[in-house]
Coordinates of C-alpha atoms and ligand atoms in Angstrom, one line a residue:
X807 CA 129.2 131.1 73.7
X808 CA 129.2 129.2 76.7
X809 CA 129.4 130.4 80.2
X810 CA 131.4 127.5 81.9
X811 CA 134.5 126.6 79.5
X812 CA 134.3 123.4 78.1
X813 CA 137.1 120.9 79.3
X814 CA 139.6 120.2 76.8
X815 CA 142.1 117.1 76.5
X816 CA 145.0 116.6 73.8
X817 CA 146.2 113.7 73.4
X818 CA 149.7 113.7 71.4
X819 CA 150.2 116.8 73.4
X820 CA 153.8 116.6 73.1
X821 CA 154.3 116.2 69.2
X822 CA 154.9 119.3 66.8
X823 CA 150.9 119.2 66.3
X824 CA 150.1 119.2 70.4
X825 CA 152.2 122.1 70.8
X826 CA 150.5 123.9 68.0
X827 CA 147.3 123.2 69.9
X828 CA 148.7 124.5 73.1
X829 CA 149.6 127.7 71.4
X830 CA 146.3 128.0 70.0
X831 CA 144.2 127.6 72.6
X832 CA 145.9 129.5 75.0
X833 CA 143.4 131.9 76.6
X834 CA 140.3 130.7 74.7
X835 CA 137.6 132.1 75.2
X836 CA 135.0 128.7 75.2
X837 CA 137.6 126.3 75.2
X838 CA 140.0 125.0 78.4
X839 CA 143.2 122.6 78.3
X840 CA 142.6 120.3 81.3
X841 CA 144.7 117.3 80.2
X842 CA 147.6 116.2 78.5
X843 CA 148.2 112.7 77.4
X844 CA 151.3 111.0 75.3
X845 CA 153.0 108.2 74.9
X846 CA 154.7 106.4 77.8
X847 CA 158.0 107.6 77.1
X848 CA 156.2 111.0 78.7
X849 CA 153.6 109.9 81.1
X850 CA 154.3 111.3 84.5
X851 CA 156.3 113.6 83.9
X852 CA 155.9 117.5 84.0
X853 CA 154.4 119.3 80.4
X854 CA 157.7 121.1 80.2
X855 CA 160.2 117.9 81.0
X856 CA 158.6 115.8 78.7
X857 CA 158.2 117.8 75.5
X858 CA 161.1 119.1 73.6
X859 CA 159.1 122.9 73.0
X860 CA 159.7 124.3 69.3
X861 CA 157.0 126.8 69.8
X862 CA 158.7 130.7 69.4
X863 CA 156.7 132.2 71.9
X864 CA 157.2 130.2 76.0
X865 CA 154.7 127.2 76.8
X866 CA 152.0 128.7 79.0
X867 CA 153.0 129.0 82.7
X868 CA 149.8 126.9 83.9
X869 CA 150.7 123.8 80.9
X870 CA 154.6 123.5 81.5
X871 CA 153.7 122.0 85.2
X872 CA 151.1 119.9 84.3
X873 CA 151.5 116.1 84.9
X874 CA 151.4 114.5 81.1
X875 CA 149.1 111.3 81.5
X876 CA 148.5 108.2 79.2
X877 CA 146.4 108.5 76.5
X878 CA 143.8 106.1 78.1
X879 CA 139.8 107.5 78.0
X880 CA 139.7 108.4 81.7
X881 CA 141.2 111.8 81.5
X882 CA 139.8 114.9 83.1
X883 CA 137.8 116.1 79.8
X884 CA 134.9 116.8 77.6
X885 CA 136.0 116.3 74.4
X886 CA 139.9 115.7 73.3
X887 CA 142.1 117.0 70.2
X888 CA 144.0 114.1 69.0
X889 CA 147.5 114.9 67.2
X890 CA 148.7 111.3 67.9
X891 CA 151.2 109.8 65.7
X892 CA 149.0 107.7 63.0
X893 CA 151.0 104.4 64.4
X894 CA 149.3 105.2 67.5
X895 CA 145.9 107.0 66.5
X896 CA 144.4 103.9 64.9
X897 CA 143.8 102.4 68.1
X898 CA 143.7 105.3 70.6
X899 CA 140.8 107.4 69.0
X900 CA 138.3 104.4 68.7
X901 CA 138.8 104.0 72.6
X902 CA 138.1 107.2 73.3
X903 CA 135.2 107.6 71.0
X904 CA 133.4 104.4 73.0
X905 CA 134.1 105.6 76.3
X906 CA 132.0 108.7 75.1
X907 CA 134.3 111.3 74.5
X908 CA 134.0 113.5 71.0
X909 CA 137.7 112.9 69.4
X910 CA 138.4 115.8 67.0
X911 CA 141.4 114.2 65.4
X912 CA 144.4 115.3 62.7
X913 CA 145.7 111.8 62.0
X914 CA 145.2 110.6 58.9
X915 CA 143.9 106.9 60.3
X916 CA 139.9 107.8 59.9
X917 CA 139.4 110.7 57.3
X918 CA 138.3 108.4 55.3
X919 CA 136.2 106.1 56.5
X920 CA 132.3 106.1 55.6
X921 CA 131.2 107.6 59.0
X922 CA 133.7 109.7 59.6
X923 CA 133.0 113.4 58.7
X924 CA 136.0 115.4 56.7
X925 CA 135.4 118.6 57.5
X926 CA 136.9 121.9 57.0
X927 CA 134.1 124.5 58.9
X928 CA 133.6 126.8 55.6
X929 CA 133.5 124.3 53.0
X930 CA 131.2 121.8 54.1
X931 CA 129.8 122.3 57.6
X932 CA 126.5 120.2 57.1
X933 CA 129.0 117.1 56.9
X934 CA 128.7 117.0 60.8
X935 CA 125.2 115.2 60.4
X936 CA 127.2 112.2 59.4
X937 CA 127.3 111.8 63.2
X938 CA 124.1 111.2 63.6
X939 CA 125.1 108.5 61.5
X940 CA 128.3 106.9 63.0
X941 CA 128.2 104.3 65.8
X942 CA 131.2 104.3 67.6
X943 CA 130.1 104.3 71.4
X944 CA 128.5 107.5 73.0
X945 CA 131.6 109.5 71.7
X946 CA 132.6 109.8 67.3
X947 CA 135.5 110.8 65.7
X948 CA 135.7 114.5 63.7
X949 CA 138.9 114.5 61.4
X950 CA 140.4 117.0 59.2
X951 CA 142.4 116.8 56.1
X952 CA 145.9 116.9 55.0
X953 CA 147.3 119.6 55.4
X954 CA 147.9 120.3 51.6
X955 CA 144.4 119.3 50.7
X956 CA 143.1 122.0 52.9
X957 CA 145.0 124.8 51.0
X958 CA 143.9 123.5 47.8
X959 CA 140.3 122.4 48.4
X960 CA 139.8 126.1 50.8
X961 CA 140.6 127.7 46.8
X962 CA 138.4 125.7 44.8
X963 CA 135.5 125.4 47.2
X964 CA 134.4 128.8 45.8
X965 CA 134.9 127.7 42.2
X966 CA 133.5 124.6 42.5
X967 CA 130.1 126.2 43.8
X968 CA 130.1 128.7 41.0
X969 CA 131.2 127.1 38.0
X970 CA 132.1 123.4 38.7
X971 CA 135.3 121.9 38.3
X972 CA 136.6 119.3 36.3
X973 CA 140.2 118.4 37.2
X974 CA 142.7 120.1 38.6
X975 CA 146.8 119.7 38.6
X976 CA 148.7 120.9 41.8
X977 CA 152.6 121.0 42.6
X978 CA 153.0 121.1 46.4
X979 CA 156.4 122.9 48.1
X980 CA 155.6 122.1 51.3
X981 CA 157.3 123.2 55.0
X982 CA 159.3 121.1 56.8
X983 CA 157.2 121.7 59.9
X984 CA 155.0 119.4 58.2
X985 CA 156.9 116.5 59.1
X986 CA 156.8 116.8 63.0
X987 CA 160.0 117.0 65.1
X988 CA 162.8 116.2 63.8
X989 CA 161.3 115.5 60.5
X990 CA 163.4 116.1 57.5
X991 CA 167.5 115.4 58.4
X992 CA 169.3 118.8 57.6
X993 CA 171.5 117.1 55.0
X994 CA 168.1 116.6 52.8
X995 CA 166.6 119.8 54.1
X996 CA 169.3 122.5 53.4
X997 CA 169.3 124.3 50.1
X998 CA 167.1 121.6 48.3
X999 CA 163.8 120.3 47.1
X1000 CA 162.8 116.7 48.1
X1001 CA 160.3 115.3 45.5
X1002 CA 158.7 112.9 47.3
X1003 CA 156.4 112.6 50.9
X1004 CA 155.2 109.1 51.5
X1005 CA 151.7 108.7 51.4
X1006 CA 150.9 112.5 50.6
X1007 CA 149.9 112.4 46.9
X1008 CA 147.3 110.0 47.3
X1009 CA 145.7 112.4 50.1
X1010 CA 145.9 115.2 47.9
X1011 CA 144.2 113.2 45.0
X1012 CA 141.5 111.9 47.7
X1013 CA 140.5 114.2 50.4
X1014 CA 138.8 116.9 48.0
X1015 CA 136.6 114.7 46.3
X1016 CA 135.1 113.5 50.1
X1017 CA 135.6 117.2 51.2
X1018 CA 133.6 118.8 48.4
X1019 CA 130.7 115.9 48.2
X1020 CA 127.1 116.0 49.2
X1021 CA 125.8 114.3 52.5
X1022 CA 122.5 112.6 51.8
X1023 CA 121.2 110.0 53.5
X1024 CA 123.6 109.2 55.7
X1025 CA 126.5 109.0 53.3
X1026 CA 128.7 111.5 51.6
X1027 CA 128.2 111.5 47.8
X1028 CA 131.9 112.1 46.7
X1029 CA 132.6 114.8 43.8
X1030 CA 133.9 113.8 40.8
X1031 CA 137.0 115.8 40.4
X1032 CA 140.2 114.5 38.7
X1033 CA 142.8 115.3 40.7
X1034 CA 146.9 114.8 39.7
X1035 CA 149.5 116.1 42.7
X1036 CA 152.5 115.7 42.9
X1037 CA 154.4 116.5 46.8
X1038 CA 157.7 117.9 47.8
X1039 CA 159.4 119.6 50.8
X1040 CA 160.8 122.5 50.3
X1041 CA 163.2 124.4 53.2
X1042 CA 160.7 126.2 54.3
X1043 CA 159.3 126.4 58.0
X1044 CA 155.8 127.0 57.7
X1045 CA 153.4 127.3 55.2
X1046 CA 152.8 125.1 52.2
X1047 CA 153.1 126.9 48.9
X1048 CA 150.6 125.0 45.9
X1049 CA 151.1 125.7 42.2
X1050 CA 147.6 124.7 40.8
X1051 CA 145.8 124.4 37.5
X1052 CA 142.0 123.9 36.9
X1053 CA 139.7 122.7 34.4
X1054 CA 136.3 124.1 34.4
X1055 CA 133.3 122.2 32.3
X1056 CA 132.5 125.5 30.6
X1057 CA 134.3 128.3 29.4
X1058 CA 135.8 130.6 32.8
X1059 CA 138.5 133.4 32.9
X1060 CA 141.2 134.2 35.1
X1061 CA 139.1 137.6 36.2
X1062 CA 136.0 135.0 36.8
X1063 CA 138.1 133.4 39.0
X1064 CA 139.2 136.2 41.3
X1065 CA 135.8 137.8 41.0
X1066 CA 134.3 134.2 42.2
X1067 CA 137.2 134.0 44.8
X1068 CA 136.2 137.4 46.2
X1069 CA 132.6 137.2 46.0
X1070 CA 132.7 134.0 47.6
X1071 CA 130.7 134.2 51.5
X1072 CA 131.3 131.4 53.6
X1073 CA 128.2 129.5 54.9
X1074 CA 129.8 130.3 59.0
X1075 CA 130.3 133.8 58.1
X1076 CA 128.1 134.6 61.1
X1077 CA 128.7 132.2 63.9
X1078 CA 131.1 134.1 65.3
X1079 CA 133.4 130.9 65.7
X1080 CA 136.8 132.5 67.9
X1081 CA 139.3 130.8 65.1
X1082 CA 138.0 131.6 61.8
X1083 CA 139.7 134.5 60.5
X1084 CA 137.6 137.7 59.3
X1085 CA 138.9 137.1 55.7
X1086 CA 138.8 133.3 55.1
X1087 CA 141.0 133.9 51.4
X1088 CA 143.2 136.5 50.3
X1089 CA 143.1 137.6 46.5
X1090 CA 146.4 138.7 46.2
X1091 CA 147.1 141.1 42.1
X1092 CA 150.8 141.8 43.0
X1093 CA 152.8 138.9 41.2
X1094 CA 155.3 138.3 43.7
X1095 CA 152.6 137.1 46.3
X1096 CA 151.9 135.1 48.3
X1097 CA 154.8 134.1 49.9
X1098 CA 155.3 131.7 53.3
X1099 CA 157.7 134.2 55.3
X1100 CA 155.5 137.2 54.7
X1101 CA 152.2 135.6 54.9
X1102 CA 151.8 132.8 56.1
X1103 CA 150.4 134.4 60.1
X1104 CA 147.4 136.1 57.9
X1105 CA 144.6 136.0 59.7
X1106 CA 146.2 134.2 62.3
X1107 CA 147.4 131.4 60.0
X1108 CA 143.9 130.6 59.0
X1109 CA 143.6 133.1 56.2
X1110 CA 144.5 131.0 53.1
X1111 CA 146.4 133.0 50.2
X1112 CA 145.9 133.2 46.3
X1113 CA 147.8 135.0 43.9
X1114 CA 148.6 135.2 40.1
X1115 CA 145.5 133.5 39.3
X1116 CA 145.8 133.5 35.2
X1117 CA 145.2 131.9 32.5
X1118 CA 147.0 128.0 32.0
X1119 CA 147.9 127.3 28.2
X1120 CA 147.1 123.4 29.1
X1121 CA 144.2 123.6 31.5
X1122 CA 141.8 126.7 31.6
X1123 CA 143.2 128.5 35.1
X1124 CA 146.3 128.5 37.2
X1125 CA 147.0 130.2 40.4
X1126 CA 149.5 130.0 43.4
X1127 CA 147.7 129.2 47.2
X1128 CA 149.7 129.4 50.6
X1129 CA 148.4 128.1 53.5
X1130 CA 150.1 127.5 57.3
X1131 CA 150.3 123.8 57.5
X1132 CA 150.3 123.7 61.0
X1133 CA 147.9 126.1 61.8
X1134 CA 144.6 126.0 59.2
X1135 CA 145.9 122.5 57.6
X1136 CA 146.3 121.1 61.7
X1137 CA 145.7 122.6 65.0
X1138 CA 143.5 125.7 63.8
X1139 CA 141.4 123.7 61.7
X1140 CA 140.6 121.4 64.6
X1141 CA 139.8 124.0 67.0
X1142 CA 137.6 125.5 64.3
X1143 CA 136.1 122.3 63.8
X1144 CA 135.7 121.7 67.9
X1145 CA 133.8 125.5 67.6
X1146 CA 131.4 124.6 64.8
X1147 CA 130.8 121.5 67.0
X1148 CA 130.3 123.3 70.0
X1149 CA 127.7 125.8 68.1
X1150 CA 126.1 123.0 67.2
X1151 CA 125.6 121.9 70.1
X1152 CA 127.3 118.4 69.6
X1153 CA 130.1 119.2 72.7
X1154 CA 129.1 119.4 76.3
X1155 CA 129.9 119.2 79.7
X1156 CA 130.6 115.3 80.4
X1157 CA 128.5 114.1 83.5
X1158 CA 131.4 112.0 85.8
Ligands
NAP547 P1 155.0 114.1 66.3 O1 155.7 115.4 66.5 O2 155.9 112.9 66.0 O3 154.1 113.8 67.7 C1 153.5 112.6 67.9 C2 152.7 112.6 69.2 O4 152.1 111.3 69.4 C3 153.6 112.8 70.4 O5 153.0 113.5 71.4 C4 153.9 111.3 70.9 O6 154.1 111.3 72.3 C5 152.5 110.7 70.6 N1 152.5 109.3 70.5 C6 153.3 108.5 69.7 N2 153.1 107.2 69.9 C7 152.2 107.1 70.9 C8 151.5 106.1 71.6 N3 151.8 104.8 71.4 N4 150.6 106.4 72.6 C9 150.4 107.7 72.9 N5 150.9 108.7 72.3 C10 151.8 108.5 71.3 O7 154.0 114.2 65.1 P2 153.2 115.5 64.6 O8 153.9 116.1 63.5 O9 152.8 116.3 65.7 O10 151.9 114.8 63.9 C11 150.9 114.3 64.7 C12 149.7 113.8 63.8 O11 149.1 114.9 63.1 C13 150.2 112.8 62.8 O12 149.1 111.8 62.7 C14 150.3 113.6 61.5 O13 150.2 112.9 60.4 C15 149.2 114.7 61.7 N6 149.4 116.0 61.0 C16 150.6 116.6 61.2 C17 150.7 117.9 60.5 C18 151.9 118.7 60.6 O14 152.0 119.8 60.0 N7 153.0 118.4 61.4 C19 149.6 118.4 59.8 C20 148.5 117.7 59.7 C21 148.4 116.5 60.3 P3 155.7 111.2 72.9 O15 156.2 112.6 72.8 O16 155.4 110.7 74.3 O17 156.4 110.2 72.0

């Protein structure tokens, strides 16, 4: 899009969710990593001494000898991912945002606060006018959501425009790459369900109602859904599996529902952002899919999966969603949300 890459900083670059953007952005095409901030347990040191690398493929030659800094708003950048530890994000991302740098964040800290778009690019992509809205220096904070309410809200989206939705039920198994490094202790993890994530449920229950609400005004005019969720982690390593059941206001099918999944076009179809993947969901008819190991990297990991959509004896619909948790539910949605920004024309080259 842009002739000159923009410059790029990530802050929290050595986490499980800073790798993830490493591996992401690696030879983007608008997009360029030119600092890496942490906490200062890693400042100063090289990329490659300071995180402990859980990526599968090698950290990038030209990121494992860069110099990780502090996370303070004087870096080398024109707009930074944040995937800082929430203990830490709170304070971090308002600092950057009034020294005038666009934060496009993952922590959970300001998704929702009333000027503070929510945003996952092909559900609600108008929500970035709330920026014109916010007033938090020359910079503003972008978040996205959980990464189990992207999976779920990525599936109703298309519902909800075509029929409305009146409540929906969802059973999370999610990976244990959604707890960072180390996360879950192997004596929990191993050959067992844990059914309970702090803090998660309320996310799920929240998130979709901000996600799939109308921006008027100035303000986001939540939807009305009622949502019940409950979390677990499941030993898995990517890619969180959702059982879910919906109520529609009038009477739907399971074949409207596939028919409305399919039909569905998303509103950035043609912006020709580098992340979003050419299918953004999967109808799967085979009842064994989806499943994490053998889809999880469709589309990249930005493809979310549904399969045996059919009826629910309590509720009108049920169907099974997989998406990567790391990938669409962290660092690819915030590089897709850093593209629709920068098609918007609401990143640019920082004057020094
Ligand atoms: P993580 O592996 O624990 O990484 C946390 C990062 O924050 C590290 O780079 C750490 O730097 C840095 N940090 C901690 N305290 C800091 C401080 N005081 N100042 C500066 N940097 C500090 O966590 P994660 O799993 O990557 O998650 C990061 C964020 O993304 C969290 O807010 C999480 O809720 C959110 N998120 C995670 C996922 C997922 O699937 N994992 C999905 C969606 C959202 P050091 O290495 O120097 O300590």
């Amino acid at each position: 899009m842009t002739k000159e890459k923009l410059r790029v900083g990530i802050l929290g670059a050595t986490g499980a969710v800073g790798q993830k953007f490493i591996e992401v952005l690696d030879g983007h095409p608008w997009f360029e990593i030119t600092a890496l901030a942490a906490s200062a347990r890693s400042a100063g040191k090289r990329y490659a001494e300071a995180a402990n690398w859980i990526g599968s493929s090698a950290i990038p030659p030209r990121i494992a000898g860069m110099e990780v800094v502090a996370a303070a708003p004087d870096l080398d950048a024109d707009f930074v991912f944040s995937g800082l530890d929430s203990s830490a994000a709170g304070e971090i991302e308002p600092l950057f945002a009034r020294a005038g740098y666009p934060v496009i964040s993952n922590a959970s800290n300001y998704r929702m606060a009333e000027d503070v778009p929510l945003l996952i690019p092909e559900v609600n992509p108008d929500h970035t006018g709330l920026i014109d809205f916010q007033d938090r220096g020359d910079g503003f904070i972008v978040t996205n959501p959980n990464c189990s309410t992207v999976g779920l809200v990525c599936a109703l989206k298309p519902l909800f425009d075509r029929f409305g939705v009146d409540a929906a039920h969802v059973v999370t198994m999610q990976a244990l790459s959604g707890a960072g490094y180390p996360g879950v202790s192997s004596l929990d993890a191993l050959g067992n369900v844990v059914p309970y994530i702090a803090g998660e449920e309320d996310k799920v229950v929240t998130e979709p109602n901000k996600l799939l609400g109308r921006l008027t005004e100035g303000r986001i005019d939540p939807a009305a859904l009622r949502i019940s969720a409950q979390c677990t982690r499941a030993p898995v390593l990517e890619g969180h599996l959702e059982a879910v059941s919906v109520r529609f206001p009038g009477k739907v099918q399971a074949e409207d529902v596939k028919s409305a999944l399919r039909a569905w076009r998303s509103p950035i179809a043609d912006y020709g952002l580098p992340t979003a993947p050419a299918r953004f969901i999967e109808v799967f008819e085979d009842a064994r899919f989806p499943q994490p190991r053998r889809h999880v990297g469709l589309g990249r990991g930005m493809t979310v999966s549904v399969g045996r959509i059919r009826p629910c004896e309590v509720l009108d619909v049920k169907f099974i969603v997989l998406s990567h948790n790391t990938i669409r539910g962290a660092a690819g949605g915030a590089v897709l949300n850093a593209e629709l920004l920068a098609k918007q024309g609401r990143l640019a080259r920082r004057a020094y």
